[in-house]
mmCIF file of C-alpha atoms and ligand atoms in Angstrom:
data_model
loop_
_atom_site.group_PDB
_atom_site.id
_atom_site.type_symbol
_atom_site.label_atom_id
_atom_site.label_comp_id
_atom_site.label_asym_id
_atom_site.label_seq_id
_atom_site.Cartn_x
_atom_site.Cartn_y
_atom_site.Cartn_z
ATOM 1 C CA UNK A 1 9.053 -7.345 21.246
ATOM 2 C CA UNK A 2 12.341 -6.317 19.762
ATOM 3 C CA UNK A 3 12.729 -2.419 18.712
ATOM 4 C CA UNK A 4 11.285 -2.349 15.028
ATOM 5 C CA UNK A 5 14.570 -0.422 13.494
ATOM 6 C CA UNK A 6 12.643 1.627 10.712
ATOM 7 C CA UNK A 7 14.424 2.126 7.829
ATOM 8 C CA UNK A 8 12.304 5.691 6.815
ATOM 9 C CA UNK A 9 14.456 8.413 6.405
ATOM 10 C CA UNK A 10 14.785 11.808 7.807
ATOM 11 C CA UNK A 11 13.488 14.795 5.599
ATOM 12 C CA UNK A 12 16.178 15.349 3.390
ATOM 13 C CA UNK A 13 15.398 17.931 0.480
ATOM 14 C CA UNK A 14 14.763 15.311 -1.806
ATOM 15 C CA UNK A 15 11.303 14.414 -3.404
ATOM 16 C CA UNK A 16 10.222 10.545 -2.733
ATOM 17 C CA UNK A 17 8.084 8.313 -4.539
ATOM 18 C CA UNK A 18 6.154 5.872 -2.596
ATOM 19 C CA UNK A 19 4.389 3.000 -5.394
ATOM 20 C CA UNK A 20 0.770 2.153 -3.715
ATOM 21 C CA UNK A 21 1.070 -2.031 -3.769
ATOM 22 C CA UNK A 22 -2.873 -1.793 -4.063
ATOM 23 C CA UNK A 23 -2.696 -1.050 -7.869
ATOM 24 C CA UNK A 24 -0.043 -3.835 -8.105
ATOM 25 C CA UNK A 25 -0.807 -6.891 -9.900
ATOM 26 C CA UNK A 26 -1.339 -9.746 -6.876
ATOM 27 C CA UNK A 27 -0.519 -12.533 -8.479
ATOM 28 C CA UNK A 28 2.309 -11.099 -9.327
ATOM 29 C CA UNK A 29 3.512 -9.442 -6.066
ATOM 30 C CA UNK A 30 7.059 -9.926 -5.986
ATOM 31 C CA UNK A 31 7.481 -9.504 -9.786
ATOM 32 C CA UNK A 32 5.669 -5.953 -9.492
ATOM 33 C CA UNK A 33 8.142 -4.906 -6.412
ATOM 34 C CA UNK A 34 11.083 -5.737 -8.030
ATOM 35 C CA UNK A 35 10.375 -4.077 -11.109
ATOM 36 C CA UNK A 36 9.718 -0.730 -9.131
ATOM 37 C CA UNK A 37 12.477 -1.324 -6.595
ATOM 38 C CA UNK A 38 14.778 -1.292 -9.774
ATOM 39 C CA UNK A 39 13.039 1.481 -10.950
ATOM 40 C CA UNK A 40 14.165 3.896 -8.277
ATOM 41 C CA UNK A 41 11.623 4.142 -5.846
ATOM 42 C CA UNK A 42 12.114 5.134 -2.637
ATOM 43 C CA UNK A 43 9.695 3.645 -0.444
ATOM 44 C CA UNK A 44 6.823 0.967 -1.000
ATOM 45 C CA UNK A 45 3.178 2.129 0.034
ATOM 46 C CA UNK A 46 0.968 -0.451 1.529
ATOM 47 C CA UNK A 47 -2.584 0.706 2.342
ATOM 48 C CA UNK A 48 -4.786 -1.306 4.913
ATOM 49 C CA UNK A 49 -8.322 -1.132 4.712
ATOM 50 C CA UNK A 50 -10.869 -2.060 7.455
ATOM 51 C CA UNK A 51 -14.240 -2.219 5.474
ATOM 52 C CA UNK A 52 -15.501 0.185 8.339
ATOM 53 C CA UNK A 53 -13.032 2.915 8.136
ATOM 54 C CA UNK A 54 -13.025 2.707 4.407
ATOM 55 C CA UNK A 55 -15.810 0.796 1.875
ATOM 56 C CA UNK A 56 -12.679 -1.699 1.348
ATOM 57 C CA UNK A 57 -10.863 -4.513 2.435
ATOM 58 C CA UNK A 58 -6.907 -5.034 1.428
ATOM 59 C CA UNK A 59 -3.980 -6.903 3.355
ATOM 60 C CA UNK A 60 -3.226 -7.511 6.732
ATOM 61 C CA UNK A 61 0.090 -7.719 8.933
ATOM 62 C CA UNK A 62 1.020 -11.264 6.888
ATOM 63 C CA UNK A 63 1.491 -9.187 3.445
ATOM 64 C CA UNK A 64 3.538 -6.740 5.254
ATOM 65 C CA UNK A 65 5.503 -9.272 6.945
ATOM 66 C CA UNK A 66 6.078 -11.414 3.434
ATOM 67 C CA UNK A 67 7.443 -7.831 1.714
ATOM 68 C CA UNK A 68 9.728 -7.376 4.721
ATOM 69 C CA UNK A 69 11.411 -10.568 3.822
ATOM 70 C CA UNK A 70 11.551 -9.497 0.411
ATOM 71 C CA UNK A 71 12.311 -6.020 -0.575
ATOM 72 C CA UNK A 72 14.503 -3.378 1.166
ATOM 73 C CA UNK A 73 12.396 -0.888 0.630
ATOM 74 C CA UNK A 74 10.792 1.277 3.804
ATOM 75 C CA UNK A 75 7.716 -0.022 3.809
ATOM 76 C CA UNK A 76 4.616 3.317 4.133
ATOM 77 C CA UNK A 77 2.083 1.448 6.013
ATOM 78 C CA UNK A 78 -1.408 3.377 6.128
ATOM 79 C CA UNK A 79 -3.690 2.856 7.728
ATOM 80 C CA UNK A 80 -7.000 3.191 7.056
ATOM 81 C CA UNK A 81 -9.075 1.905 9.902
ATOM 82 C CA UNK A 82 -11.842 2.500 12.747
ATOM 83 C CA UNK A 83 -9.370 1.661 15.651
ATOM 84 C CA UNK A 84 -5.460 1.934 15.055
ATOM 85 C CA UNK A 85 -4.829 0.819 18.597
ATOM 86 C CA UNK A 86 -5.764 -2.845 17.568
ATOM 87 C CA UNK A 87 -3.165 -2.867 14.755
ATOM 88 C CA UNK A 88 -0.124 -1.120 16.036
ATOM 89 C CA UNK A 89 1.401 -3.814 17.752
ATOM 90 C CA UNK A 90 0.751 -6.654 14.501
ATOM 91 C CA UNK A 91 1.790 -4.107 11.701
ATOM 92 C CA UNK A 92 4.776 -3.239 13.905
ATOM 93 C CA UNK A 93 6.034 -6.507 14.198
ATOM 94 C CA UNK A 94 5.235 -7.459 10.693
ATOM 95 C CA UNK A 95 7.968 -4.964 9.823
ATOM 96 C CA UNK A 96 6.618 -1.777 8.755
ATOM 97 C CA UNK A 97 8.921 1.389 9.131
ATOM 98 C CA UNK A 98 6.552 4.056 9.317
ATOM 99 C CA UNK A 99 2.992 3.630 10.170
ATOM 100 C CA UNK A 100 0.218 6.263 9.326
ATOM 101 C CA UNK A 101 -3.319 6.493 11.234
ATOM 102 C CA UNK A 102 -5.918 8.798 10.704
ATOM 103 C CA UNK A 103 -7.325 11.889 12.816
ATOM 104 C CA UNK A 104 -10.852 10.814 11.782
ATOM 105 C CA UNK A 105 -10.451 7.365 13.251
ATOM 106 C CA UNK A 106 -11.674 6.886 16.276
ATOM 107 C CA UNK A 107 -9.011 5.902 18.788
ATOM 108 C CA UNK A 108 -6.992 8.583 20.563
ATOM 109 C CA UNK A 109 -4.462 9.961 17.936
ATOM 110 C CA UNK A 110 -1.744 10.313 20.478
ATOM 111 C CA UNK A 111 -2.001 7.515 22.122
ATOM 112 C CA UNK A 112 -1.630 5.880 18.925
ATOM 113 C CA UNK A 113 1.226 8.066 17.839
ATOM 114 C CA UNK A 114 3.273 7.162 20.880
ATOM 115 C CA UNK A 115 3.027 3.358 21.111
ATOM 116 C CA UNK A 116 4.067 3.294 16.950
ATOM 117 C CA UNK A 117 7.196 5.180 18.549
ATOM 118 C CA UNK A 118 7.672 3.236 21.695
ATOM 119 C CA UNK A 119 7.893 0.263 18.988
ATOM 120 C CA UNK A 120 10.641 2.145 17.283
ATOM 121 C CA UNK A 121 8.630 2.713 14.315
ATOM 122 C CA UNK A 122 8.125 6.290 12.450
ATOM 123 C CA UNK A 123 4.934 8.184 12.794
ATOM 124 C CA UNK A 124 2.477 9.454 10.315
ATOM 125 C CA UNK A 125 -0.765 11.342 9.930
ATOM 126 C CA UNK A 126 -3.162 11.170 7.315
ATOM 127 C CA UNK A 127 -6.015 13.712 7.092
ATOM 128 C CA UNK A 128 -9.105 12.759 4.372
ATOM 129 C CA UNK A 129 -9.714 15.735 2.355
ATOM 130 C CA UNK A 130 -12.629 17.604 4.205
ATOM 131 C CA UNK A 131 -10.528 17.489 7.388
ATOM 132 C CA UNK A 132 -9.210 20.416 8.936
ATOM 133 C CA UNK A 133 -5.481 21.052 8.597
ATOM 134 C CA UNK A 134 -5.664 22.685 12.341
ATOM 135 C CA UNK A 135 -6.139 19.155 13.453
ATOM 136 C CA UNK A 136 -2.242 18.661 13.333
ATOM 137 C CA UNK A 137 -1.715 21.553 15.731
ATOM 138 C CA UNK A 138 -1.553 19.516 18.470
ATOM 139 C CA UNK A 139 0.361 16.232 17.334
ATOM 140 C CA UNK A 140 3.270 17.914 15.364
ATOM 141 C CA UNK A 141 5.669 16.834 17.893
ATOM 142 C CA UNK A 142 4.822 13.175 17.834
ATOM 143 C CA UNK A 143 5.102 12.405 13.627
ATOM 144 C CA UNK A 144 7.509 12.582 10.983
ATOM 145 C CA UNK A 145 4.735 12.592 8.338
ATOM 146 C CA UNK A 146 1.791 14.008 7.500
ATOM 147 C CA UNK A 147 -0.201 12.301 4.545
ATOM 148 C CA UNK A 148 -2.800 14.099 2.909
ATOM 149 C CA UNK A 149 -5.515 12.487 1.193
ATOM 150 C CA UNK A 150 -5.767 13.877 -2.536
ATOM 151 C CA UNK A 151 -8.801 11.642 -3.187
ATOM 152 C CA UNK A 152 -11.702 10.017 -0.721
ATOM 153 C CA UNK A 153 -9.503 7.177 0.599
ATOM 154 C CA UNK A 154 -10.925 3.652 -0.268
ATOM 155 C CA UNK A 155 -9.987 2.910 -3.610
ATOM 156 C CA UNK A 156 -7.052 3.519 -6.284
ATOM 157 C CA UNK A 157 -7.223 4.973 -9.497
ATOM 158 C CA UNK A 158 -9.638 7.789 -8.931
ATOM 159 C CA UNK A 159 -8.872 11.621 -9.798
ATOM 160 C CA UNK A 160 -6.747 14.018 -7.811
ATOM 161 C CA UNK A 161 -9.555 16.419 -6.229
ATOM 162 C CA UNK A 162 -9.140 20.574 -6.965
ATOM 163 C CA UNK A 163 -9.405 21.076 -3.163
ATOM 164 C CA UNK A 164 -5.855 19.308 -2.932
ATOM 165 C CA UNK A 165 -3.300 22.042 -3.307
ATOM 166 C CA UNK A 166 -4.733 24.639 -1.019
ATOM 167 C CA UNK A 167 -5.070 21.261 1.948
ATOM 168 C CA UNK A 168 -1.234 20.999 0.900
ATOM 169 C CA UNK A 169 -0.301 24.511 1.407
ATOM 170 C CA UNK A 170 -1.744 24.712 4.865
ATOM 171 C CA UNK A 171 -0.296 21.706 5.731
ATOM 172 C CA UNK A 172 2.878 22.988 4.403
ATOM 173 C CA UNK A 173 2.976 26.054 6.432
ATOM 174 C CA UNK A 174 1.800 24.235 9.240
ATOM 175 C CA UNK A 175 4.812 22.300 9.047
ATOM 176 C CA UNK A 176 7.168 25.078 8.489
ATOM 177 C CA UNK A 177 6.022 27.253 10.887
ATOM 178 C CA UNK A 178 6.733 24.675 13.600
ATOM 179 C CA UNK A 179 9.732 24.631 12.893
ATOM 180 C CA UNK A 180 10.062 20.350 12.562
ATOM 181 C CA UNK A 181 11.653 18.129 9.896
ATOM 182 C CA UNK A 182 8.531 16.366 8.710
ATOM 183 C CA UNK A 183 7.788 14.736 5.537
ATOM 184 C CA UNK A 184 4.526 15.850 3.668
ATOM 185 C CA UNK A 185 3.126 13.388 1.891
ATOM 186 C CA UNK A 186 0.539 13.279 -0.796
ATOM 187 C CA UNK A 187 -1.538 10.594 -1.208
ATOM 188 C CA UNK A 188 -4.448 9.757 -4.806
ATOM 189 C CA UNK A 189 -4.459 10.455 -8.069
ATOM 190 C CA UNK A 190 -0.585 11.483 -8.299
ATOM 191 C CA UNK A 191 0.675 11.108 -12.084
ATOM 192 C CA UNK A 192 2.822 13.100 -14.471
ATOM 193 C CA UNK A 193 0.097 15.378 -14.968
ATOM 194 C CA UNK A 194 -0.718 16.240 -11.306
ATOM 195 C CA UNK A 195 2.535 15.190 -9.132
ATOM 196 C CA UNK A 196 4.133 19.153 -10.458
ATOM 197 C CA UNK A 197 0.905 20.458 -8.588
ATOM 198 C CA UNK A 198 1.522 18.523 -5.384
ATOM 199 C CA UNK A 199 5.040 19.568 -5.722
ATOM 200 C CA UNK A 200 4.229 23.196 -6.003
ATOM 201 C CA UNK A 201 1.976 23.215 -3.336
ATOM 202 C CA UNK A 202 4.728 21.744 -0.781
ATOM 203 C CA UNK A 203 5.112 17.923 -1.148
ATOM 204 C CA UNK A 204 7.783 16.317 -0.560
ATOM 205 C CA UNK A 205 6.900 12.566 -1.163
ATOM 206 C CA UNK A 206 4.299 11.273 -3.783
ATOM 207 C CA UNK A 207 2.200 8.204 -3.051
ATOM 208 C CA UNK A 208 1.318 6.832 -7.034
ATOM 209 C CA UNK A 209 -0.413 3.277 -7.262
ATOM 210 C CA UNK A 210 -2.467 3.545 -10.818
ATOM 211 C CA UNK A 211 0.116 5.499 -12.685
ATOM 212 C CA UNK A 212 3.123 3.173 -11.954
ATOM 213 C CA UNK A 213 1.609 -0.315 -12.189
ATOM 214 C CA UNK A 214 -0.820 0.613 -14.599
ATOM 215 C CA UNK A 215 1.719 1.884 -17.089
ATOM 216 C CA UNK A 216 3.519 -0.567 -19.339
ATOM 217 C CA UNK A 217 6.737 1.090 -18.443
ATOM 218 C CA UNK A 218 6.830 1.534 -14.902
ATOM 219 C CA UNK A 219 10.248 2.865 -14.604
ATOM 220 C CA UNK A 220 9.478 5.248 -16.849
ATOM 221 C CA UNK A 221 6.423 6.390 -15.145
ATOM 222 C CA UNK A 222 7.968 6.795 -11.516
ATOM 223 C CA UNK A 223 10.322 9.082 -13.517
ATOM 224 C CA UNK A 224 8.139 10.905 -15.048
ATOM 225 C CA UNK A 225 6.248 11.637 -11.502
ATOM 226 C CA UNK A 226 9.738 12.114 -9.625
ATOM 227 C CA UNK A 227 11.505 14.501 -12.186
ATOM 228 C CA UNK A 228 8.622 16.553 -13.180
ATOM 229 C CA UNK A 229 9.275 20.371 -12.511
ATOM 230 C CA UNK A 230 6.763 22.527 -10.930
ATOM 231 C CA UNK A 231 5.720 24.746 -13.463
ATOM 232 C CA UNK A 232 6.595 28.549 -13.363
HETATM 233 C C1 LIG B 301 -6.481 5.344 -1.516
HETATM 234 C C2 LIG B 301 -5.101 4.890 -1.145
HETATM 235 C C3 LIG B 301 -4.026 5.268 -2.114
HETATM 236 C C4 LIG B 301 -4.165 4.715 -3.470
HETATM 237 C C5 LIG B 301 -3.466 5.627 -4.426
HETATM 238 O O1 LIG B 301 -7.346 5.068 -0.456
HETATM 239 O O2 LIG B 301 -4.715 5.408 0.101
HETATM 240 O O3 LIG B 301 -2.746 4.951 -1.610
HETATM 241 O O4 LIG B 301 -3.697 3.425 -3.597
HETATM 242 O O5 LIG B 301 -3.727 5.148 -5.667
HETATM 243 P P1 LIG B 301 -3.730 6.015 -6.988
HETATM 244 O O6 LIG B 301 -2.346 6.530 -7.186
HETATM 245 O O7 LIG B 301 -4.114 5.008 -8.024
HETATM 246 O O8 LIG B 301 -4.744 7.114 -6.825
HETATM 247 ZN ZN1 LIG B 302 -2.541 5.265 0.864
#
């Protein structure tokens, strides 16, 4: 296969907002993409669901590949399945530009990091919100993101949990004290309200499905979660 060139930027001080297509209205795809593309965001969030890993099913490599024709937009691809290994290689040449597994799943989670970078894709990590942050110890040097879960993965729309912020901060100083340039992502229930917490607590790029294609002014709604101010 050709090198996937991955369009995912390098860490770069800024706070990102990544729109979660699962909230998006499906018959309306392209419609729902543009409007947010306009709107300023910064990447699009696609989450795949096995049925096994997760009590849900979503899209498959063919969604990924249609968006790739059709926004310019990195496209967040998480993944949210038993076995990662058996998906690398389709979601890779669908077009994604970073691609997240899970430490809970059940293939080997390096093995998995380094064939998503032998495609010339960029790595994530995603870690469900009972999972110990000591887990990334060991696989720091193989991602450029770490994705914590701020709700049970599975569905959209449910409430940021109270455990979040203190997963975030060790994450965070996980992350500094290595000393690497890696995104921390934060992933459920991220909204006006709750995306100054996530901030606070050391994100650096807010996943939001519910509160931007939920809201009858979307643009105004990805602003609202991008320029709010951790409070003093
Ligand atoms: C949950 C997904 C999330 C979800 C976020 O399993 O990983 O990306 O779509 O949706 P909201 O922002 O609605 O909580
Ligand atoms: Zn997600």
């Amino acid at each position: 296969m050709k090198k996937n060139t991955s369009k995912m930027p390098a860490v770069n001080g800024t706070i990102c907002v990544a729109p979660s297509i699962l909230s998006a209205d499906l018959c309306h795809l392209g419609e729902d993409v543009s409007r947010v593309a306009q709107a300023g965001a910064d990447w699009l969030h696609v989450d795949i669901m096995d049925g096994h890993f997760v009590p849900n099913l979503s899209f498959g490599p063919a969604v990924v590949r249609s968006l790739k024709g059709f926004t310019d937009l990195p496209l967040d691809v998480h993944l949210m399945v038993t076995n990662p290994l058996n998906f690398i290689l389709p979601f890779a040449k669908a077009g994604a530009d970073l691609l997240t597994v899970h430490v809970e799943s059940q293939d080997d989670t390096v093995q998995a990091l380094q064939a998503i970078r032998a495609l010339g894709v960029k790595t994530g990590v995603s870690l469900k919100p009972d999972t110990n942050p000591e887990m990334l110890k060991p696989l720091l040097e193989y991602i450029d993101l770490v994705l914590v879960m701020s709700v049970y993965p599975g569905f959209g729309g449910q409430e940021f949990l109270q455990s979040a912020p203190a997963q975030i901060q060790a994450v965070r100083q996980l992350i500094h004290a290595s000393g690497r340039k890696i995104w921390l992502e934060v992933d459920g229930g991220i909204n006006a309200q709750t995306s100054p917490v996530a901030i606070k607590a050391g994100a650096d790029a807010l996943v939001a499905g519910h509160a931007i294609f939920s809201s009858a002014d979307p643009a105004w709604a990805l602003k609202q979660i991008r320029q709010a101010a951790p409070e003093i």
